[in-house]
Amino acid sequence: MQDNIEIIKQTKEFVKQRLTGECSGHDWWHVVRVYNNAREIAKRETSADIFVVALSALLHDVADHKFGFSDDDRRNIITDFLARLQVQSEIIEHVVYIVNNISFKRGTNQHKMTTIEGQIVQDADRLDAIGAIGIARTFTFGGHFNRPMFNPEFDTNIVGQDNHTNDDTISHFYEKLLLLKDKMNTASGREFAIIRHQRMEEYLANFYSEWNGEL
Ligand code: ADP
Ligand code: NI
């Protein structure tokens, strides 16, 4: 097996090359933020294997389901890449397991990550979906897919629904983003999420005030 530092370096180059130019919120810099969040949480979770955390964070969006890739496609792409770097097969299996189970998938993914490494990377990805960055990503996504910013005629009482028909970006907060704080796996992930959740609550309150003509 090659040196872990060299493997991480090559993985960064591989992911950067695949995701550069992606502009719906899953770009290379999203990966960098998730990688940094994951390492920050992992430092506080002493039993975690940092190498697995790092590889999974870097590879978690290389073949997203939103762009037509299946779980098998993702498994093949990641396995081919890591096997070429002579990463041990148990580590490859663990990374594939994490990457294939990380997604929120409109609330339908009931799978609970069974390993601490998976829990950390999932928390790190969820942290990047909320707070100031989460707000920016969500409006970027909405613009990319031609969604209206807000339609006040829509019912926002859709918390927990996975089949709603609202297509405005504000509805996404109720569909997903405001639910994430209570879905965190680790204690430190939860701590960070509470702060970011508050930022979204404040943002929405300000958004509605301004929308309603308050100066
Ligand atoms: P996951 O990878 O957990 O399944 P997605 O790929 O669906 O999550 O979403 C990642 C990010 O893309 C969300 O956190 C959000 O910022 C943005 N996004 C996804 N769906 C929507 C939507 N319907 N409206 C606005 N933003 C969205
Ligand atoms: Ni992600």
Short mmCIF file of C-alpha atoms and ligand atoms in Angstrom, two decimals:
data_model
loop_
_atom_site.label_atom_id
_atom_site.label_comp_id
_atom_site.label_asym_id
_atom_site.label_seq_id
_atom_site.Cartn_x
_atom_site.Cartn_y
_atom_site.Cartn_z
CA MET A 1 0.00 0.00 0.00
CA GLN A 2 1.22 3.49 -0.79
CA ASP A 3 1.82 6.10 1.87
CA ASN A 4 -1.52 7.43 3.24
CA ILE A 5 -0.47 11.04 2.72
CA GLU A 6 0.28 10.33 -0.94
CA ILE A 7 -3.08 8.53 -1.34
CA ILE A 8 -4.95 11.51 0.12
CA LYS A 9 -3.03 13.85 -2.19
CA GLN A 10 -3.91 11.80 -5.26
CA THR A 11 -7.53 11.49 -4.14
CA LYS A 12 -7.77 15.27 -3.85
CA GLU A 13 -6.45 15.66 -7.40
CA PHE A 14 -8.88 13.01 -8.73
CA VAL A 15 -11.91 14.60 -7.06
CA LYS A 16 -10.91 18.15 -7.97
CA GLN A 17 -10.60 17.16 -11.60
CA ARG A 18 -14.00 15.42 -11.63
CA LEU A 19 -15.94 18.16 -9.84
CA THR A 20 -14.42 21.39 -11.14
CA GLY A 21 -17.08 23.41 -12.95
CA GLU A 22 -19.97 21.66 -11.19
CA CYS A 23 -22.21 24.52 -10.08
CA SER A 24 -25.32 23.15 -8.38
CA GLY A 25 -23.67 23.16 -4.95
CA HIS A 26 -21.67 19.92 -5.14
CA ASP A 27 -18.47 21.44 -6.45
CA TRP A 28 -14.87 20.91 -5.37
CA TRP A 29 -15.11 23.57 -2.65
CA HIS A 30 -18.12 21.80 -1.11
CA VAL A 31 -15.87 18.74 -0.86
CA VAL A 32 -13.08 20.79 0.74
CA ARG A 33 -15.50 22.17 3.35
CA VAL A 34 -16.89 18.70 4.12
CA TYR A 35 -13.34 17.34 4.39
CA ASN A 36 -12.43 20.12 6.85
CA ASN A 37 -15.65 19.71 8.85
CA ALA A 38 -15.09 15.95 9.00
CA ARG A 39 -11.52 16.30 10.25
CA GLU A 40 -12.65 18.81 12.86
CA ILE A 41 -15.34 16.41 14.16
CA ALA A 42 -12.98 13.42 13.93
CA LYS A 43 -10.47 15.16 16.21
CA ARG A 44 -13.16 15.08 18.91
CA GLU A 45 -14.16 11.45 18.26
CA THR A 46 -11.05 9.64 19.43
CA SER A 47 -11.88 6.18 18.09
CA ALA A 48 -12.32 7.29 14.47
CA ASP A 49 -10.00 6.10 11.70
CA ILE A 50 -8.93 9.45 10.21
CA PHE A 51 -7.78 7.88 6.93
CA VAL A 52 -11.24 6.39 6.25
CA VAL A 53 -12.88 9.68 7.28
CA ALA A 54 -10.62 11.66 4.94
CA LEU A 55 -11.08 9.36 1.92
CA SER A 56 -14.85 9.17 2.38
CA ALA A 57 -15.24 12.93 2.79
CA LEU A 58 -13.20 13.53 -0.37
CA LEU A 59 -15.04 10.91 -2.44
CA HIS A 60 -18.59 11.40 -1.12
CA ASP A 61 -19.91 13.36 -4.13
CA VAL A 62 -17.84 12.00 -7.03
CA ALA A 63 -20.81 10.34 -8.73
CA ASP A 64 -23.95 11.87 -7.21
CA HIS A 65 -27.34 10.22 -7.74
CA LYS A 66 -28.70 13.61 -8.81
CA PHE A 67 -26.56 13.41 -11.95
CA GLY A 68 -27.76 9.97 -12.91
CA PHE A 69 -25.17 7.76 -11.21
CA SER A 70 -26.35 4.61 -9.45
CA ASP A 71 -24.92 3.07 -6.28
CA ASP A 72 -23.15 0.52 -8.47
CA ASP A 73 -21.61 3.21 -10.69
CA ARG A 74 -20.30 4.92 -7.58
CA ARG A 75 -18.96 1.64 -6.18
CA ASN A 76 -17.15 0.92 -9.45
CA ILE A 77 -15.63 4.38 -9.85
CA ILE A 78 -14.36 4.49 -6.27
CA THR A 79 -13.18 0.88 -6.20
CA ASP A 80 -11.26 1.25 -9.48
CA PHE A 81 -9.61 4.43 -8.30
CA LEU A 82 -8.60 3.25 -4.81
CA ALA A 83 -7.53 -0.21 -5.97
CA ARG A 84 -5.13 1.45 -8.42
CA LEU A 85 -3.57 3.20 -5.41
CA GLN A 86 -3.34 -0.19 -3.69
CA VAL A 87 -5.64 0.76 -0.82
CA GLN A 88 -6.62 -2.31 1.24
CA SER A 89 -9.91 -3.88 0.17
CA GLU A 90 -11.50 -3.54 3.65
CA ILE A 91 -10.83 0.19 3.57
CA ILE A 92 -12.29 0.46 0.05
CA GLU A 93 -15.41 -1.43 1.18
CA HIS A 94 -15.81 0.88 4.15
CA VAL A 95 -15.48 4.01 2.00
CA VAL A 96 -18.01 2.66 -0.53
CA TYR A 97 -20.43 1.83 2.30
CA ILE A 98 -20.18 5.40 3.65
CA VAL A 99 -20.50 7.13 0.30
CA ASN A 100 -23.47 4.98 -0.73
CA ASN A 101 -25.37 5.68 2.49
CA ILE A 102 -24.62 9.33 3.17
CA SER A 103 -27.43 10.96 1.23
CA PHE A 104 -30.63 12.48 2.62
CA LYS A 105 -32.56 11.45 -0.55
CA ARG A 106 -35.65 13.55 0.16
CA GLY A 107 -35.92 12.11 3.66
CA THR A 108 -36.38 8.56 2.38
CA ASN A 109 -32.98 7.34 3.50
CA GLN A 110 -33.75 5.76 6.87
CA HIS A 111 -30.39 4.01 7.06
CA LYS A 112 -28.46 4.80 10.22
CA MET A 113 -24.73 4.84 9.63
CA THR A 114 -23.26 1.94 11.57
CA THR A 115 -19.66 3.15 11.83
CA ILE A 116 -18.28 6.20 13.61
CA GLU A 117 -16.40 7.19 10.42
CA GLY A 118 -19.67 7.14 8.45
CA GLN A 119 -21.44 9.12 11.15
CA ILE A 120 -18.72 11.78 11.09
CA VAL A 121 -18.72 12.22 7.31
CA GLN A 122 -22.53 12.34 7.21
CA ASP A 123 -22.52 15.03 9.92
CA ALA A 124 -19.84 16.97 8.03
CA ASP A 125 -21.92 16.87 4.83
CA ARG A 126 -25.07 17.93 6.71
CA LEU A 127 -23.24 20.86 8.32
CA ASP A 128 -22.43 22.17 4.84
CA ALA A 129 -26.15 22.03 3.96
CA ILE A 130 -27.13 24.39 6.81
CA GLY A 131 -26.08 27.77 8.20
CA ALA A 132 -24.77 30.63 6.07
CA ILE A 133 -23.12 28.27 3.57
CA GLY A 134 -26.24 26.11 3.41
CA ILE A 135 -28.37 29.15 2.58
CA ALA A 136 -25.99 30.16 -0.23
CA ARG A 137 -25.87 26.64 -1.66
CA THR A 138 -29.62 26.32 -1.61
CA PHE A 139 -30.20 29.51 -3.59
CA THR A 140 -27.41 28.52 -5.98
CA PHE A 141 -29.14 25.18 -6.54
CA GLY A 142 -32.50 26.92 -7.04
CA GLY A 143 -31.02 29.27 -9.64
CA HIS A 144 -29.27 26.43 -11.43
CA PHE A 145 -32.56 24.55 -11.80
CA ASN A 146 -34.65 27.67 -12.61
CA ARG A 147 -36.64 27.54 -9.39
CA PRO A 148 -38.46 30.62 -8.08
CA MET A 149 -36.90 32.08 -4.94
CA PHE A 150 -40.16 32.11 -2.98
CA ASN A 151 -43.85 31.71 -3.68
CA PRO A 152 -45.89 33.01 -0.72
CA GLU A 153 -48.94 31.14 -1.99
CA PHE A 154 -47.28 27.82 -1.24
CA ASP A 155 -47.92 26.13 2.09
CA THR A 156 -44.64 25.92 4.02
CA ASN A 157 -46.16 23.48 6.50
CA ILE A 158 -44.42 20.60 4.78
CA VAL A 159 -41.94 19.55 7.44
CA GLY A 160 -41.19 15.86 7.12
CA GLN A 161 -43.03 15.47 3.81
CA ASP A 162 -41.00 13.87 1.07
CA ASN A 163 -43.51 14.19 -1.76
CA HIS A 164 -44.42 17.85 -1.65
CA THR A 165 -44.93 19.71 -4.89
CA ASN A 166 -43.59 23.15 -3.97
CA ASP A 167 -40.80 24.12 -6.30
CA ASP A 168 -39.57 27.35 -4.69
CA THR A 169 -36.25 27.51 -2.87
CA ILE A 170 -37.64 28.70 0.47
CA SER A 171 -39.68 25.47 0.65
CA HIS A 172 -36.43 23.50 0.67
CA PHE A 173 -35.70 24.86 4.15
CA TYR A 174 -38.89 23.20 5.44
CA GLU A 175 -38.47 20.08 3.34
CA LYS A 176 -34.94 19.36 4.48
CA LEU A 177 -32.64 22.00 5.92
CA LEU A 178 -34.49 22.71 9.17
CA LEU A 179 -34.71 18.98 9.90
CA LEU A 180 -30.99 18.31 9.83
CA LYS A 181 -30.09 19.58 13.31
CA ASP A 182 -32.08 16.71 14.86
CA LYS A 183 -30.51 14.13 12.58
CA MET A 184 -26.90 14.67 13.60
CA ASN A 185 -25.02 11.54 14.68
CA THR A 186 -22.19 12.87 16.85
CA ALA A 187 -22.22 15.19 19.87
CA SER A 188 -19.82 17.69 18.27
CA GLY A 189 -21.75 17.61 14.98
CA ARG A 190 -24.89 18.43 16.95
CA GLU A 191 -23.18 21.36 18.72
CA PHE A 192 -22.10 22.93 15.42
CA ALA A 193 -25.52 22.23 13.87
CA ILE A 194 -27.39 24.10 16.62
CA ILE A 195 -25.42 27.28 15.83
CA ARG A 196 -25.95 26.94 12.08
CA HIS A 197 -29.64 26.14 12.57
CA GLN A 198 -30.09 29.41 14.48
CA ARG A 199 -28.52 31.31 11.58
CA MET A 200 -31.13 29.85 9.23
CA GLU A 201 -33.98 30.69 11.60
CA GLU A 202 -32.75 34.28 11.81
CA TYR A 203 -32.31 34.44 8.06
CA LEU A 204 -35.87 33.23 7.40
CA ALA A 205 -37.32 35.69 9.94
CA ASN A 206 -35.47 38.54 8.21
CA PHE A 207 -36.49 37.26 4.78
CA TYR A 208 -40.20 37.31 5.70
CA SER A 209 -39.93 40.74 7.37
CA GLU A 210 -38.41 42.26 4.26
CA TRP A 211 -40.81 40.37 1.99
CA ASN A 212 -43.69 41.87 3.94
CA GLY A 213 -42.42 45.38 3.42
CA GLU A 214 -40.79 45.96 6.80
CA LEU A 215 -37.73 48.16 6.45
P1 ADP B 1 -28.15 14.81 -0.38
O1 ADP B 1 -26.77 14.73 -1.02
O2 ADP B 1 -28.11 14.82 1.10
O3 ADP B 1 -29.16 13.86 -0.99
P2 ADP B 1 -28.93 16.81 -2.14
O4 ADP B 1 -27.89 16.41 -3.13
O5 ADP B 1 -30.37 16.56 -2.48
O6 ADP B 1 -28.62 16.24 -0.73
O7 ADP B 1 -28.79 18.31 -1.83
C1 ADP B 1 -27.57 18.95 -1.53
C2 ADP B 1 -27.83 20.44 -1.44
O8 ADP B 1 -28.38 20.92 -2.68
C3 ADP B 1 -28.91 20.81 -0.42
O9 ADP B 1 -28.39 20.89 0.87
C4 ADP B 1 -29.37 22.14 -0.93
O10 ADP B 1 -28.46 23.18 -0.64
C5 ADP B 1 -29.38 21.90 -2.41
N1 ADP B 1 -30.69 21.40 -2.83
C6 ADP B 1 -31.09 20.14 -3.04
N2 ADP B 1 -32.39 20.06 -3.41
C7 ADP B 1 -32.82 21.36 -3.44
C8 ADP B 1 -34.06 21.99 -3.74
N3 ADP B 1 -35.13 21.28 -4.09
N4 ADP B 1 -34.12 23.34 -3.66
C9 ADP B 1 -33.05 24.06 -3.30
N5 ADP B 1 -31.85 23.54 -2.99
C10 ADP B 1 -31.73 22.20 -3.06
NI NI B 2 -22.06 16.54 -0.20
#
